[in-house]
Amino acid sequence: MSKALDVAMLIAVLIGLWQALNWYAGDVAISSPYDTTLHLIAQFERPRFWLHLAESIKAFGYALAIAWIGGIGLGVWLGAHRFAGEVAEPIVVALYSLPKVTLYPLVLLIFGLGISSKVAFGAIHGIAPVALFAMNSVRNIRPVYIKVGRTLRLTPLDAARRVLIPAALPEIATGLRLGFSLTLLGTLLGEMFASQRGLGFMIVNAIGLADTKTMMAVTLLLFIFAGTANAILLAGERALHRRV
Amino acid sequence: MSQIHARLAGVTRVFPGSAGHGDVHALGPVDLDLARGEFFSVVGPSGCGKSTLLEVLAGLQTPTQGAAAFEDKPIGAETPEGVGVVFQEDSSFPWLTVWDNVAFGLKRTALSGAEIETRVRDALAFMGLKDFHKAFPAQLSGGMRQRVCIARTLVLRPRLILLDEPFGALDQQTRLLMGDELLRLWRETGATVLLITHALDEAAMLSTRVGVMSSRPGRFIDLVETGWPRDRDSRIVADPAFGAVTARLWSNLRGESLKAMGHA
Ligand SMILES: Nc1ncnc2c1ncn2[C@@H]1O[C@H](COP(=O)(O)OP(=O)(O)OP(=O)(O)O)[C@@H](O)[C@H]1O
Ligand SMILES: [Mg+2]
C-alpha cells in the first residue's frame, strides 16, 4: 500500500516540477500539464494520429520481437558454447556500449527509409543487453542442477524445459526489461531521423513547426507507455528473483 | 539375484590437466563390492576423491580405467534406473515449491496422479516437511532444503541410494537425529545405502561397514565391519564398542588427513 503512495507522490512531484517549468519558461517553450493532457486526448480523435500510432506500434512490435527472440537465442547459444561465447562476448559488449547513432548511416544504406530501418535500429539497440543477460544466465546455472537432471534421467528436452530454462529465467527477465526500454528508444530514434510516419516523426515534425503542445503530448504518451510497461516487467522480474 | 548389488573393479579417475597444471589423479584404483541391503559409509580426508567415487557409481563420470556395475549391468554414461543420488551441495530447485521439488522426478512417469500424491505426501511426512509443502526453498533452513533433496530422491524408491555428505552443513545434534531418520529409511526401504561423510561417529553409528580412504588419489586402506543390530539408533554412541570403532577409524585416518593437509 505504501508503495502505491510512493508512486503517487513521485508522479505528483513530477507534475509539480513540470508545472513550475511551464510558469518559468512560458507556453511557447513548454506547455502545461493540463493543456498537454487535453491535447493528447484530442489527438485520439484525429485519424492521422491513429496512423502514426499504428505505425509506431508495428515497428516497435517487430523490433522487440527480434531483440527478445534473437537476443535470447544468441545469448543462450553463446552461453552454452564456451569458446564461441568468449570470442563473441567483447563484440556484444562493444555493440552494447557503442553509441548506436554511429551505425545509423549504415542501417539507412542497407534498409532504406521505410519501416525496416526503424525496426533494424530498434532491434540493434535492444538485442545486446538481452543477449548478454541470457548468456550469463546460462553460464551461471549451477552444475549441480544439471547433475540432478541427469540422475533423474530426464530427456535432454525435459532437462532444458524443466531445469535449464527455469534456472536461467530470472536473469533473462532482467535482460528482457532492459531490452524493452532500449528497443523503444532505438525505434523512436529511427522514426525521428528518417521517416515520414510514426510517433517519433510526429515529435520531430512538431518541433519543426514550433508546435510545442503536440510535441509534449506525444512525449507524455510515450512516457506513460514506457513507465507502465517497465513497472509491469519489473514486477514480473521481482517475482522470479524473490524465490532465488 | 546376486548378493553383490554394486561393484567397482579397478576403478581410477584421472582428470586431464588444464593449462599450467598436470593431470589430477583423483581416485583409485578402487575395488568395492556393495552387498545388497548393506549400509556402507565412506570416510576420507578432504579432496581424496569421495565425490568422484560416488559420481562414478551414479553414471555421472566414466572411470579412466576399470569398470563399475549395478545389478550385474555395467554402468555407462547415464544414471542406471534404480539409483538415487543426494548431492553434497544444496540442489533443491528454488523456482519450485517443496511439494513440486519432491514430485519432480515422478512427473512424466507412468504413475497415476493419485499414486504420485501418496508418494510425495509420505516422503514429506517421513522427512518432517509436512507443514512446508507450499514453501519455496528460499524460505527453509539449509538442513530442511537438504531434506527436500532426500525426499525428492526417496519418492523414486531407489534400490541403491548414494548420499554425498548430506548433513555436512548441519549442527551435531541435528545430524545425529537425521542419522536416526536415515537408519529408519534404510530399515523400511531395504535399499542399499552408500553414505559419504566426514564425521567418523556418524559413519560408525549408521553403517554396517565403513570404508576408510587414503589421501588423494583415494584408495581404501581399511574396511571396518561394525556388527551393530539392524534396529539400532543414535543411543548407540554410548556403547563402548562404538568408541572402539571410531578409534580405529581415526587411527587410520589421522596420518592420511595430515598428508592431505601437506604435513607429512
Ligand atoms: N572436474 C574436475 N576437474 C579437475 N579436477 C577435479 C574435478 N573434480 C574433482 N577434481 C579433483 O579431484 C580430487 C577429488 O575431488 P572430490 O570432489 O572427489 O573430493 P572429495 O573427497 O569429495 O572432497 P571433499 O571432502 O572436499 O568433498 C580433488 O583434488 C579435486 O580437485
Ligand atoms: Mg566431495
Short mmCIF file of C-alpha atoms in Angstrom, two decimals, chain A residues 24-197:
data_model
loop_
_atom_site.label_atom_id
_atom_site.label_comp_id
_atom_site.label_asym_id
_atom_site.label_seq_id
_atom_site.Cartn_x
_atom_site.Cartn_y
_atom_site.Cartn_z
CA TYR A 24 9.00 29.83 -15.63
CA ALA A 25 9.54 29.27 -19.37
CA GLY A 26 6.09 30.02 -20.76
CA ASP A 27 3.69 28.12 -23.05
CA VAL A 28 5.89 28.54 -26.11
CA ALA A 29 8.76 26.56 -24.63
CA ILE A 30 6.84 24.02 -22.60
CA SER A 31 3.09 23.52 -22.39
CA SER A 32 1.42 22.99 -19.03
CA PRO A 33 0.44 19.53 -17.76
CA TYR A 34 -3.24 20.38 -18.08
CA ASP A 35 -3.05 21.70 -21.67
CA THR A 36 -0.82 18.82 -22.71
CA THR A 37 -3.19 16.20 -21.33
CA LEU A 38 -6.18 17.82 -23.07
CA HIS A 39 -4.20 17.99 -26.30
CA LEU A 40 -3.22 14.34 -26.02
CA ILE A 41 -6.83 13.29 -25.51
CA ALA A 42 -7.81 15.39 -28.51
CA GLN A 43 -5.23 13.55 -30.62
CA PHE A 44 -7.18 10.35 -30.26
CA GLU A 45 -9.99 11.89 -32.29
CA ARG A 46 -7.70 12.57 -35.26
CA PRO A 47 -7.36 9.75 -37.84
CA ARG A 48 -3.83 10.89 -38.76
CA PHE A 49 -2.70 10.38 -35.19
CA TRP A 50 -4.00 6.81 -35.29
CA LEU A 51 -1.96 6.19 -38.44
CA HIS A 52 1.18 7.39 -36.75
CA LEU A 53 0.43 5.41 -33.61
CA ALA A 54 -0.26 2.22 -35.56
CA GLU A 55 2.97 2.66 -37.49
CA SER A 56 4.97 3.05 -34.29
CA ILE A 57 3.31 0.07 -32.63
CA LYS A 58 4.03 -2.05 -35.66
CA ALA A 59 7.68 -1.01 -35.89
CA PHE A 60 8.24 -1.38 -32.16
CA GLY A 61 6.50 -4.77 -32.11
CA TYR A 62 8.74 -6.15 -34.84
CA ALA A 63 11.88 -4.66 -33.30
CA LEU A 64 11.01 -6.01 -29.88
CA ALA A 65 10.31 -9.48 -31.25
CA ILE A 66 13.69 -9.51 -32.99
CA ALA A 67 15.54 -8.13 -29.96
CA TRP A 68 13.90 -10.52 -27.49
CA ILE A 69 13.79 -13.71 -29.52
CA GLY A 70 17.08 -13.07 -31.30
CA GLY A 71 18.77 -11.94 -28.11
CA ILE A 72 17.66 -14.99 -26.13
CA GLY A 73 18.62 -17.32 -28.96
CA LEU A 74 22.03 -15.72 -29.42
CA GLY A 75 22.71 -15.42 -25.70
CA VAL A 76 21.70 -18.98 -24.83
CA TRP A 77 23.80 -20.32 -27.67
CA LEU A 78 26.82 -18.26 -26.65
CA GLY A 79 26.36 -19.26 -23.01
CA ALA A 80 26.26 -22.94 -23.87
CA HIS A 81 29.27 -22.79 -26.22
CA ARG A 82 32.13 -21.63 -24.14
CA PHE A 83 34.59 -20.83 -26.90
CA ALA A 84 32.08 -19.01 -29.09
CA GLY A 85 30.95 -17.13 -26.01
CA GLU A 86 34.45 -15.99 -25.16
CA VAL A 87 35.01 -14.78 -28.72
CA ALA A 88 31.66 -13.07 -29.08
CA GLU A 89 31.28 -11.51 -25.64
CA PRO A 90 33.56 -8.48 -26.28
CA ILE A 91 31.81 -7.89 -29.59
CA VAL A 92 28.36 -7.88 -27.98
CA VAL A 93 29.62 -5.69 -25.14
CA ALA A 94 31.04 -3.27 -27.71
CA LEU A 95 27.69 -3.17 -29.51
CA TYR A 96 26.01 -2.54 -26.15
CA SER A 97 28.21 0.43 -25.24
CA LEU A 98 28.64 1.87 -28.72
CA PRO A 99 26.51 4.97 -29.42
CA LYS A 100 24.27 3.34 -31.98
CA VAL A 101 23.87 6.62 -33.89
CA THR A 102 27.23 5.86 -35.43
CA LEU A 103 25.64 2.84 -37.09
CA TYR A 104 22.72 4.83 -38.42
CA PRO A 105 24.13 5.68 -41.87
CA LEU A 106 24.89 2.01 -42.35
CA VAL A 107 21.38 0.99 -41.34
CA LEU A 108 19.92 3.51 -43.78
CA LEU A 109 22.12 2.29 -46.60
CA ILE A 110 21.09 -1.29 -46.01
CA PHE A 111 17.40 -0.88 -45.19
CA GLY A 112 16.39 2.38 -46.85
CA LEU A 113 13.93 4.86 -45.47
CA GLY A 114 10.92 2.65 -44.71
CA ILE A 115 9.77 0.76 -41.69
CA SER A 116 12.55 -1.82 -41.94
CA SER A 117 15.27 0.62 -40.99
CA LYS A 118 13.32 1.68 -37.90
CA VAL A 119 12.85 -1.93 -36.95
CA ALA A 120 16.52 -2.61 -37.51
CA PHE A 121 17.57 0.40 -35.48
CA GLY A 122 15.28 -0.57 -32.62
CA ALA A 123 16.48 -4.18 -32.65
CA ILE A 124 20.15 -3.13 -32.70
CA HIS A 125 19.55 -1.15 -29.54
CA GLY A 126 17.75 -3.90 -27.71
CA ILE A 127 19.42 -7.12 -28.74
CA ALA A 128 22.75 -6.64 -26.96
CA PRO A 129 21.50 -6.46 -23.35
CA VAL A 130 19.09 -9.32 -23.94
CA ALA A 131 21.91 -11.46 -25.36
CA LEU A 132 24.38 -10.52 -22.61
CA PHE A 133 21.98 -11.33 -19.79
CA ALA A 134 20.84 -14.55 -21.46
CA MET A 135 24.46 -15.62 -21.97
CA ASN A 136 25.33 -15.03 -18.33
CA SER A 137 22.17 -16.70 -17.13
CA VAL A 138 23.18 -19.88 -18.92
CA ARG A 139 26.78 -19.68 -17.70
CA ASN A 140 25.60 -19.19 -14.13
CA ILE A 141 23.36 -22.24 -13.99
CA ARG A 142 24.71 -24.30 -11.12
CA PRO A 143 26.24 -27.53 -12.43
CA VAL A 144 24.54 -29.49 -9.65
CA TYR A 145 21.13 -28.72 -11.21
CA ILE A 146 22.32 -30.34 -14.40
CA LYS A 147 23.57 -33.34 -12.42
CA VAL A 148 20.18 -33.68 -10.73
CA GLY A 149 18.54 -33.67 -14.14
CA ARG A 150 20.85 -36.44 -15.25
CA THR A 151 20.35 -38.60 -12.17
CA LEU A 152 16.59 -38.21 -12.54
CA ARG A 153 17.08 -39.47 -16.08
CA LEU A 154 15.43 -36.53 -17.81
CA THR A 155 15.47 -36.42 -21.59
CA PRO A 156 17.54 -33.53 -23.00
CA LEU A 157 14.31 -31.74 -23.92
CA ASP A 158 12.88 -32.14 -20.42
CA ALA A 159 16.18 -31.07 -18.87
CA ALA A 160 16.00 -27.87 -20.94
CA ARG A 161 12.33 -27.23 -20.22
CA ARG A 162 12.18 -28.20 -16.56
CA VAL A 163 15.65 -27.32 -15.28
CA LEU A 164 17.74 -25.09 -17.54
CA ILE A 165 15.07 -22.59 -18.56
CA PRO A 166 13.60 -22.05 -15.07
CA ALA A 167 17.10 -21.75 -13.63
CA ALA A 168 18.07 -19.12 -16.20
CA LEU A 169 14.77 -17.24 -16.26
CA PRO A 170 15.29 -14.59 -13.57
CA GLU A 171 18.39 -13.20 -15.26
CA ILE A 172 16.87 -13.48 -18.71
CA ALA A 173 13.91 -11.43 -17.45
CA THR A 174 16.25 -8.63 -16.40
CA GLY A 175 17.72 -8.60 -19.91
CA LEU A 176 14.25 -8.54 -21.46
CA ARG A 177 13.30 -5.47 -19.41
CA LEU A 178 16.44 -3.55 -20.35
CA GLY A 179 16.00 -4.69 -23.95
CA PHE A 180 12.44 -3.37 -23.94
CA SER A 181 13.44 0.17 -22.96
CA LEU A 182 16.36 0.31 -25.36
CA THR A 183 14.36 -1.11 -28.26
CA LEU A 184 11.73 1.57 -27.71
CA LEU A 185 14.42 4.21 -27.67
CA GLY A 186 16.01 2.86 -30.85
CA THR A 187 12.74 2.60 -32.72
CA LEU A 188 11.78 6.18 -31.87
CA LEU A 189 15.22 7.47 -32.84
CA GLY A 190 14.81 5.68 -36.14
CA GLU A 191 11.48 7.40 -36.68
CA MET A 192 12.93 10.79 -35.79
CA PHE A 193 15.85 10.73 -38.18
CA ALA A 194 14.47 9.29 -41.35
CA SER A 195 10.82 8.60 -41.53
CA GLN A 196 7.57 10.24 -42.57
CA ARG A 197 5.45 8.27 -40.17
#
